[in-house]
Amino acid sequence: MDRQKFADEMAKRTYITAGSETHLFMHAASQRALRITAKMNGRYRTPKKLRVLFSELIGKEVDETFGLFPPFHADYGMNIAVGKRVFINEGCCFQDQGGIEIGDDVLIGQQVVIATLNHDQAPARRGNMLPAPVKIGNKVWIGAHATILPGVTIGDGAIVGAGAVVTKDVPANGVALGVPAKVVKYLDKDEK
């Protein structure tokens, strides 16, 4: 299996059987991500060097407005896309095999987790997985310690409160709080 075939499988949300060619590819590819993130996290790096390393991790150049405070962890890296003026604060963990798309002007707080794989619920098949992408719109703010689960879309201008566990889509300009997260209000015209 190569990266393109893997990307196609993830885009189709193909069920991943434990021990399959796809599963073994995931494990092998994670070593690359671990190597790059170890460079990012091992000692002080200038913002420019962090952009270079993050670009290497995701396989495409990030905009010069991209900002990151390490440590940062990803278990694949090659299925992350980021827009302009994105800031990722320290301690974030991205499980990106299923795809993470981040729009422009996004702020991601400390220790945010974004997951794109679910395990099979049946105990006999628990090692099997189902990928589902996470999409984050433009001008989104995700508070510290929030967790975004597979298949969630967060609309433009939305806010995810600190510590929220997002299991469902958050509409544009919605403010989602709690566990599980619920939309508690919408930003009015003056707050947008």
XYZ file of C-alpha atoms in Angstrom:
192
model
C 0.000 0.000 0.000
C 1.179 3.546 -0.734
C 0.088 6.951 0.589
C -2.322 7.607 -2.280
C -4.114 4.279 -1.901
C -4.294 4.862 1.858
C -5.687 8.385 1.328
C -8.308 6.957 -1.054
C -9.306 4.323 1.523
C -9.654 6.973 4.234
C -11.669 9.296 1.963
C -14.083 6.441 1.227
C -14.331 5.769 4.989
C -13.337 2.170 4.375
C -13.678 -0.120 7.384
C -10.196 -1.064 8.621
C -9.733 -4.621 9.822
C -7.055 -5.161 12.461
C -3.983 -6.756 10.880
C -5.047 -5.800 7.338
C -2.759 -4.152 4.804
C -4.323 -0.759 5.639
C -3.862 -1.266 9.382
C -0.233 -2.316 8.943
C 0.398 0.703 6.699
C -0.993 2.977 9.444
C 1.422 1.550 11.983
C 4.419 1.834 9.671
C 3.505 5.407 8.649
C 3.151 6.452 12.287
C 6.915 6.014 12.692
C 7.488 8.874 10.256
C 5.115 11.129 12.219
C 6.779 10.170 15.503
C 10.205 11.031 14.082
C 9.100 14.465 12.856
C 7.125 15.375 15.981
C 10.101 14.327 18.128
C 12.137 16.958 16.250
C 9.403 19.523 16.847
C 9.087 18.715 20.529
C 12.643 17.802 21.549
C 14.032 21.285 22.044
C 13.339 24.928 21.296
C 12.597 25.666 17.642
C 12.018 29.072 16.071
C 8.548 29.720 14.623
C 10.051 29.448 11.125
C 11.645 26.049 11.892
C 8.356 24.813 13.399
C 6.563 25.795 10.180
C 9.174 23.856 8.175
C 8.768 20.771 10.375
C 4.961 20.979 10.392
C 5.029 21.302 6.591
C 7.190 18.179 6.432
C 4.753 16.383 8.741
C 1.661 17.155 6.666
C 3.412 16.852 3.302
C 2.567 20.345 2.086
C 3.827 23.820 2.879
C 1.912 25.794 5.485
C 1.391 29.527 5.162
C 3.903 31.830 6.861
C 1.048 32.963 9.146
C 0.765 29.474 10.684
C 1.718 29.269 14.346
C 2.346 26.349 16.684
C 3.449 26.018 20.299
C 4.883 22.542 20.925
C 4.587 19.913 22.067
C 2.376 18.656 19.261
C 1.530 15.053 18.435
C 0.102 13.423 15.324
C -0.009 9.737 14.564
C 0.042 10.081 10.767
C 0.355 13.741 9.774
C -0.187 13.338 6.047
C -3.967 13.774 6.318
C -3.975 17.246 7.912
C -4.793 20.390 5.917
C -4.528 23.866 7.458
C -5.527 27.270 6.161
C -3.997 30.677 6.789
C -3.583 32.337 10.175
C -4.063 29.080 12.084
C -2.672 28.842 15.605
C -2.310 25.516 17.446
C -1.440 25.860 21.125
C 0.710 23.477 23.148
C -0.092 19.862 23.923
C -2.503 19.140 21.059
C -2.950 15.582 19.743
C -4.277 14.983 16.235
C -5.263 11.451 15.190
C -5.499 12.372 11.539
C -5.722 9.158 9.510
C -9.380 9.874 8.706
C -8.603 13.463 7.714
C -8.475 16.797 9.520
C -9.291 19.945 7.574
C -8.759 23.288 9.327
C -9.934 26.538 7.712
C -8.518 30.048 7.939
C -8.243 32.125 11.131
C -8.661 29.150 13.468
C -7.484 29.161 17.093
C -6.948 25.781 18.766
C -6.374 25.859 22.535
C -4.027 23.862 24.711
C -4.305 20.087 24.788
C -7.102 19.803 22.228
C -7.628 16.278 20.898
C -8.971 15.703 17.386
C -9.793 12.060 16.636
C -10.757 10.641 13.239
C -10.973 6.902 13.984
C -13.614 4.950 15.872
C -13.082 1.379 17.012
C -15.712 -1.260 16.383
C -18.049 -1.491 19.385
C -18.259 -5.295 19.294
C -15.622 -6.733 21.672
C -14.689 -9.475 19.167
C -13.889 -6.807 16.546
C -12.612 -4.024 18.840
C -9.287 -3.746 16.995
C -11.081 -2.833 13.769
C -11.628 0.846 12.965
C -13.794 3.177 10.923
C -12.309 6.501 9.757
C -14.355 9.698 9.568
C -12.949 13.162 8.821
C -13.139 16.233 11.049
C -13.741 19.550 9.317
C -13.194 22.861 11.068
C -14.473 25.968 9.288
C -13.054 29.475 9.160
C -12.739 31.729 12.227
C -13.366 28.875 14.675
C -12.115 28.975 18.260
C -11.637 25.655 20.053
C -11.034 26.035 23.790
C -8.417 24.243 25.859
C -8.856 20.529 26.576
C -11.723 20.113 24.079
C -12.087 16.785 22.282
C -13.458 16.628 18.730
C -14.668 13.148 17.750
C -14.678 11.481 14.303
C -17.026 12.754 11.634
C -17.690 16.143 13.235
C -17.939 19.366 11.238
C -17.545 22.676 13.051
C -19.075 25.547 11.093
C -17.566 28.929 10.345
C -17.333 31.289 13.295
C -18.254 28.643 15.880
C -16.816 28.392 19.384
C -16.150 25.114 21.177
C -15.817 25.743 24.910
C -12.951 24.521 27.045
C -13.286 20.872 28.032
C -16.154 20.180 25.627
C -16.501 16.755 24.024
C -17.916 17.340 20.550
C -19.844 14.321 19.274
C -22.093 16.126 16.750
C -21.705 18.888 14.210
C -21.576 22.458 15.502
C -23.374 24.882 13.171
C -21.870 28.144 11.958
C -21.636 30.755 14.743
C -22.806 28.236 17.333
C -21.290 28.127 20.809
C -20.986 24.516 21.992
C -20.244 23.660 25.614
C -20.244 20.620 27.878
C -19.957 16.860 27.827
C -21.355 15.904 25.426
C -21.211 19.352 23.825
C -24.479 21.099 23.121
C -25.046 24.345 21.275
C -26.079 26.808 23.990
C -26.357 29.947 21.859
C -25.530 31.540 18.546
C -23.287 34.545 18.155
C -25.292 37.601 17.195
C -24.359 39.930 14.406
C -22.206 42.145 16.678
C -20.193 39.167 17.975
C -19.320 37.708 14.568
